[in-house]
Short mmCIF file of C-alpha atoms in Angstrom, two decimals:
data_model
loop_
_atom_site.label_atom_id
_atom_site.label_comp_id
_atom_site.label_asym_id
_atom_site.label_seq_id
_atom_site.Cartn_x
_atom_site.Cartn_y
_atom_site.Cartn_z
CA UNK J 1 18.32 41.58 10.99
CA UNK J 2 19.59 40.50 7.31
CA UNK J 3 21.49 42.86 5.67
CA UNK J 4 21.43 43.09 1.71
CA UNK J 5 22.73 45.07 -0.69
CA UNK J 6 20.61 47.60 -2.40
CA UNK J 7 21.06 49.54 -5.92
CA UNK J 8 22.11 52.91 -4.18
CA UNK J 9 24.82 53.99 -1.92
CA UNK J 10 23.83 52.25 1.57
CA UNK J 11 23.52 48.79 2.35
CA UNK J 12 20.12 48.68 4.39
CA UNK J 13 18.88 46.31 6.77
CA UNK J 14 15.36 45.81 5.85
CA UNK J 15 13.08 43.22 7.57
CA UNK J 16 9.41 43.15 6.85
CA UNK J 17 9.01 41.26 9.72
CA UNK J 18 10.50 44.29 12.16
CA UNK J 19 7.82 46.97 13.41
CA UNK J 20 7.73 50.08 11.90
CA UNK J 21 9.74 53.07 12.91
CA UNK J 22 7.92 56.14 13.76
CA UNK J 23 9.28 59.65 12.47
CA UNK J 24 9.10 63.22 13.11
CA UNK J 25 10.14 65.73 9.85
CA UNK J 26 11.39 69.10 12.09
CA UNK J 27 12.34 71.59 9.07
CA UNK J 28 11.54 75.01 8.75
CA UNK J 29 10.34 75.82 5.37
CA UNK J 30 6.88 74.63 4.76
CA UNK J 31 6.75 73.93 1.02
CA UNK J 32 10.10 71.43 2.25
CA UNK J 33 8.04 70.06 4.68
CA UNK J 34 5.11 69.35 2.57
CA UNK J 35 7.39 67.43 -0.06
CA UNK J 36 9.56 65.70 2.12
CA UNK J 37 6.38 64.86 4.76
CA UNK J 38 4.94 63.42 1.62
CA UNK J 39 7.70 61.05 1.04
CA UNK J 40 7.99 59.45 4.52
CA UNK J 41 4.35 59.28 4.91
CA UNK J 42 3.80 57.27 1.99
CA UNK J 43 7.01 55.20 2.80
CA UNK J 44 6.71 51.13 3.69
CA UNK J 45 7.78 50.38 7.32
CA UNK J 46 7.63 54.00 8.79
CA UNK J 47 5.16 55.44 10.79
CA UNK J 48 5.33 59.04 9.89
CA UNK J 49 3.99 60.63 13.31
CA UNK J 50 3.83 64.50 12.08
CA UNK J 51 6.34 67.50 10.73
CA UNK J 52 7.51 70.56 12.98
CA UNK J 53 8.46 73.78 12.38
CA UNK J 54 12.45 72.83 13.60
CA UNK J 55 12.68 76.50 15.00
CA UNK J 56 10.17 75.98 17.35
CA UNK J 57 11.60 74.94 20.95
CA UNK J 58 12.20 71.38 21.35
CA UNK J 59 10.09 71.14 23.98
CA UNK J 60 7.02 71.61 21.43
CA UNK J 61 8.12 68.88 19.13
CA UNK J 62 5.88 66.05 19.77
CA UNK J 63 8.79 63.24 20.35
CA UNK J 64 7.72 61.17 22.71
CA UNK J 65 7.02 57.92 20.30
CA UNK J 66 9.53 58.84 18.05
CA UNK J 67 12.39 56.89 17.25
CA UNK J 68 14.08 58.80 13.99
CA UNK J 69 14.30 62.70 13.59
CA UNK J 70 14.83 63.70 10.57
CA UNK J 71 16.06 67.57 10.65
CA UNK J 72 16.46 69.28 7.28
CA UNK J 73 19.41 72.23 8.04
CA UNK J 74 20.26 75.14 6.17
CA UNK J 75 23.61 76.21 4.72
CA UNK J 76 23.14 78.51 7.84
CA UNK J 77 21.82 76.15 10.67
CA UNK J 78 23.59 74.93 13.20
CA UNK J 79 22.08 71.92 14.52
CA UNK J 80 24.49 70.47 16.81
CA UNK J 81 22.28 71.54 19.76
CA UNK J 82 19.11 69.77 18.63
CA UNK J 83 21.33 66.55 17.95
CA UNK J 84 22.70 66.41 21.22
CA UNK J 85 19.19 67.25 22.57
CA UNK J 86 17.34 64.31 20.66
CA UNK J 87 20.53 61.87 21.14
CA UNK J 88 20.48 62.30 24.18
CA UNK J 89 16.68 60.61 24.54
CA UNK J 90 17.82 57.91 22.39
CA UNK J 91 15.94 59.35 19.48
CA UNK J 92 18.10 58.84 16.29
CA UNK J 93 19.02 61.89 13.83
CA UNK J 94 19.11 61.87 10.25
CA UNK J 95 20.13 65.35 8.85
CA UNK J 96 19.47 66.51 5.02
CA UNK J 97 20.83 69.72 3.95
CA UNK J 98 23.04 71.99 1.94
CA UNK J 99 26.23 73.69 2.62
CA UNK J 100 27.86 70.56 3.81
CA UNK J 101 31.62 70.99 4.90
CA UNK J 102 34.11 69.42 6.38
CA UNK J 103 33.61 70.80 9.99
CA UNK J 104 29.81 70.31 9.49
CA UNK J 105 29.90 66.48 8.67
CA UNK J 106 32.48 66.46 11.67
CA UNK J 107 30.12 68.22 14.17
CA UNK J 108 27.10 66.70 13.38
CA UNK J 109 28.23 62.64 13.76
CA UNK J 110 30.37 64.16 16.80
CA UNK J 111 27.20 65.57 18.33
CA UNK J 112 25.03 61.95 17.80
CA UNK J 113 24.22 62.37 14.40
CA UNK J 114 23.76 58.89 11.81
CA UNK J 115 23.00 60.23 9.56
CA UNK J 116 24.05 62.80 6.68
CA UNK J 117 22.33 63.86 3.55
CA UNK J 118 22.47 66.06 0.67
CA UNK J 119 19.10 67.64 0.62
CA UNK J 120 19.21 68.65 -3.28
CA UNK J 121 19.82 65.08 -4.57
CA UNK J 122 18.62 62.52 -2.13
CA UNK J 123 15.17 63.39 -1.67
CA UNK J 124 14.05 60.04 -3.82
CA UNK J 125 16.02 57.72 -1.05
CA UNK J 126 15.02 59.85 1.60
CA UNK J 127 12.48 56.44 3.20
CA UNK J 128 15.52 54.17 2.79
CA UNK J 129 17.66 55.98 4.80
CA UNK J 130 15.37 56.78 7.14
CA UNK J 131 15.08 53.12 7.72
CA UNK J 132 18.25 52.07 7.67
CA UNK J 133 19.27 54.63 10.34
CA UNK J 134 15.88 53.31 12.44
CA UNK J 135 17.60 50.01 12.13
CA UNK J 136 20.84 51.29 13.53
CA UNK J 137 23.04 52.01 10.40
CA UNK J 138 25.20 55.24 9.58
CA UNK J 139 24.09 56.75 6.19
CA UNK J 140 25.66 59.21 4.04
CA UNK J 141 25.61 61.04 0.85
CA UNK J 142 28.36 59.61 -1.66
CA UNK J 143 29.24 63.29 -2.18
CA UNK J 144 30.23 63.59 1.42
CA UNK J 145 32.54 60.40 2.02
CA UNK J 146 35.25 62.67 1.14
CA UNK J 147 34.33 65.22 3.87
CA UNK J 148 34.56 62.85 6.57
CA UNK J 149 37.59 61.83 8.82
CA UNK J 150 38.39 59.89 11.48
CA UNK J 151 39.15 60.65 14.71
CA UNK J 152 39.53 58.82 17.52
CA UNK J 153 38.44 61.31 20.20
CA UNK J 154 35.10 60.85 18.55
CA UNK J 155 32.43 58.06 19.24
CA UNK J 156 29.68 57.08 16.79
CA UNK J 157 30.49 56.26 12.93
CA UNK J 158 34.05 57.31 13.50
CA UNK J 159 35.18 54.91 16.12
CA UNK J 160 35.02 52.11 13.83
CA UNK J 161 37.79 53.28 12.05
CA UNK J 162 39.76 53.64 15.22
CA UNK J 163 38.82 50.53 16.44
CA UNK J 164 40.55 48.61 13.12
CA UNK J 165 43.80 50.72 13.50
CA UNK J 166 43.51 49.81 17.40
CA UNK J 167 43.67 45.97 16.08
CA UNK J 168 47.00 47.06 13.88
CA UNK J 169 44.84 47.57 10.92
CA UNK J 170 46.99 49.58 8.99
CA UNK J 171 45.92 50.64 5.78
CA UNK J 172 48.63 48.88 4.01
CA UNK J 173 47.11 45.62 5.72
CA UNK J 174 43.54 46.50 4.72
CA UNK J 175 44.23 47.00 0.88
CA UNK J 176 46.53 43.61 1.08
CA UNK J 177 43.38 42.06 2.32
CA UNK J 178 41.99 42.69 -0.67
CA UNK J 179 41.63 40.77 -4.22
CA UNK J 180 42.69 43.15 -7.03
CA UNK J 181 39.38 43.81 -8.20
CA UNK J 182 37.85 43.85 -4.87
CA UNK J 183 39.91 47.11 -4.31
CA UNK J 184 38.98 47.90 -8.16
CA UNK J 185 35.08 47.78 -6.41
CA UNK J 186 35.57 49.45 -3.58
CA UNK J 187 38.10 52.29 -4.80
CA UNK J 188 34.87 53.48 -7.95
CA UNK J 189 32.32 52.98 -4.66
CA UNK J 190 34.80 55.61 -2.61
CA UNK J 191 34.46 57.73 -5.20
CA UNK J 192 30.60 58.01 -4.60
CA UNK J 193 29.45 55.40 -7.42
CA UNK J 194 26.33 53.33 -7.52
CA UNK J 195 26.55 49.69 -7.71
CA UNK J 196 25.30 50.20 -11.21
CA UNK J 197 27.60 52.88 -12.19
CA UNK J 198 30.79 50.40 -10.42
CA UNK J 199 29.61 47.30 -13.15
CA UNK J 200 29.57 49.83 -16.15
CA UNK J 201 32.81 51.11 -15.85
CA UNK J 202 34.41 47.46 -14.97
CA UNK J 203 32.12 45.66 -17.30
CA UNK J 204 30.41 43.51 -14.83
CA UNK J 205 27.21 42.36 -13.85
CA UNK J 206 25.52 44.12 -10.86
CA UNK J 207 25.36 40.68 -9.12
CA UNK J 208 29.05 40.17 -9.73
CA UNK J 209 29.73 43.47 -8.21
CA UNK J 210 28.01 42.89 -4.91
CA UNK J 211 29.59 39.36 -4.86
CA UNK J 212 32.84 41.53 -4.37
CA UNK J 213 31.14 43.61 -1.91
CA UNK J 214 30.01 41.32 0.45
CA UNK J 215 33.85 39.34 0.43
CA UNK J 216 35.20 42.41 1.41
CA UNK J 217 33.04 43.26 3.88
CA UNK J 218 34.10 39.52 5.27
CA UNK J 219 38.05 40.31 4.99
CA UNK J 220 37.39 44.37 6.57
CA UNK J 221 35.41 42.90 9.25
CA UNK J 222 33.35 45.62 8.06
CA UNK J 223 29.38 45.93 9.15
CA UNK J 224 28.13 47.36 5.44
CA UNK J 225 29.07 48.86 2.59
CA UNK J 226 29.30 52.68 4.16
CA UNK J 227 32.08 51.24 6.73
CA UNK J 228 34.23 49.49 3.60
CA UNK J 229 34.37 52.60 1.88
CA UNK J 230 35.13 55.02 4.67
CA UNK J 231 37.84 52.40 5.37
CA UNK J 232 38.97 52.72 1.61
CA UNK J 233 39.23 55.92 1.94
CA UNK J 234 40.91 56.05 5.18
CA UNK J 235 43.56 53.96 3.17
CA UNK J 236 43.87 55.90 0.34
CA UNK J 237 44.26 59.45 2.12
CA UNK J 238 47.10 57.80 3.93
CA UNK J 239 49.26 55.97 0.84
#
């Protein structure tokens, strides 16, 4: 599997060539689940199997060719249960709600979550992170990088941060790594930027800018784009 940079916040790997993934939509408010049904079953490369009414018991959720969930929560919601249900069969979680906080981001990639979105603003790249978390990558609003910390008691996203401090990757070392305006990329991308947004404000080309990217992701020994930045951030919080 390739993987490319695209114009929003995740770096995706998308192969036409892969079969597609097949998705349940559990969420509980029917005019929700008519809009956001609409956008994964008119997606490329998903096989949108049905929605669910996510308060019914998991045992009625029709799962058994799924390989993505994606559960939209509530400010009120707590859906660490139905995570640890669904990651436990090896089904993949993608959550998109409101009310994030700090303890919330926390508890849902502690309980098998990869996935995180704002429900308000990401319902137009809703497909493409359905897909990249089908092909195995973490994905997560821009507005919620700051709400999530490392730990490493916790496995999943998180434990590739502790792995690079394991390897005496001290933040200091990371950001030394670094070019000047590779750290100039990455710092505006932290912040929850686009691509686009990151060549406006340092007058460069949108090429240019993912040239930097993808050397940093070389010198981080990072994966994609969403590990570089949590690993920016990791540095930055501890300056």
């Amino acid at each position: 599997m390739q993987i490319r940079a695209f114009e929003d916040e995740w770096l995706v790997g998308e192969d036409q060539s892969e079969p597609r993934a097949s998705v349940v939509l559990a969420d509980a408010d029917p005019i929700s689940r008519r809009v956001l049904g609409t956008v994964l079953r008119d997606a490329a490369q998903l096989q949108y199997i049905c929605c669910v009414d996510s308060h019914r018991p998991l045992e009625e959720w029709p799962l058994s060719q799924a390989d993505v969930v994606v559960l939209s929560v509530g400010p009120q919601d707590d859906p660490v249960p139905i995570v640890r249900q669904l990651a436990s069969r090896r089904i993949r979680v993608l959550l998109i709600g409101t009310g994030w906080s700090r303890y919330r981001v926390d508890a849902a990639f502690s309980a098998g979550a990869t996935g995180c979105l704002v429900k308000d603003t990401e319902i137009g790249r809703l497909a493409t992170a359905t897909r990249a978390v089908a092909s195995g990558h973490v994905v997560m609003s821009p507005q919620l990088f700051g709400l999530f910390t490392a730990s490493p008691r916790v496995h999943g996203p998180r434990a590739v941060l502790a792995a690079h401090r394991s390897e005496a990757r001290s933040p200091e070392r990371l950001l030394r790594a670094l070019t000047e305006r590779e750290r100039e990329v990455l710092d505006l991308l932290a912040d929850g930027l686009s691509t686009a947004e990151v060549a406006g404000a340092l007058t460069l080309s949108p090429a240019t800018v993912k040239s930097h990217v993808s050397h940093s992701l070389s010198k981080l020994g990072a994966r994609n784009r969403l590990e570089a930045v949590l690993m920016m951030q990791q540095a930055r919080s501890m300056r």
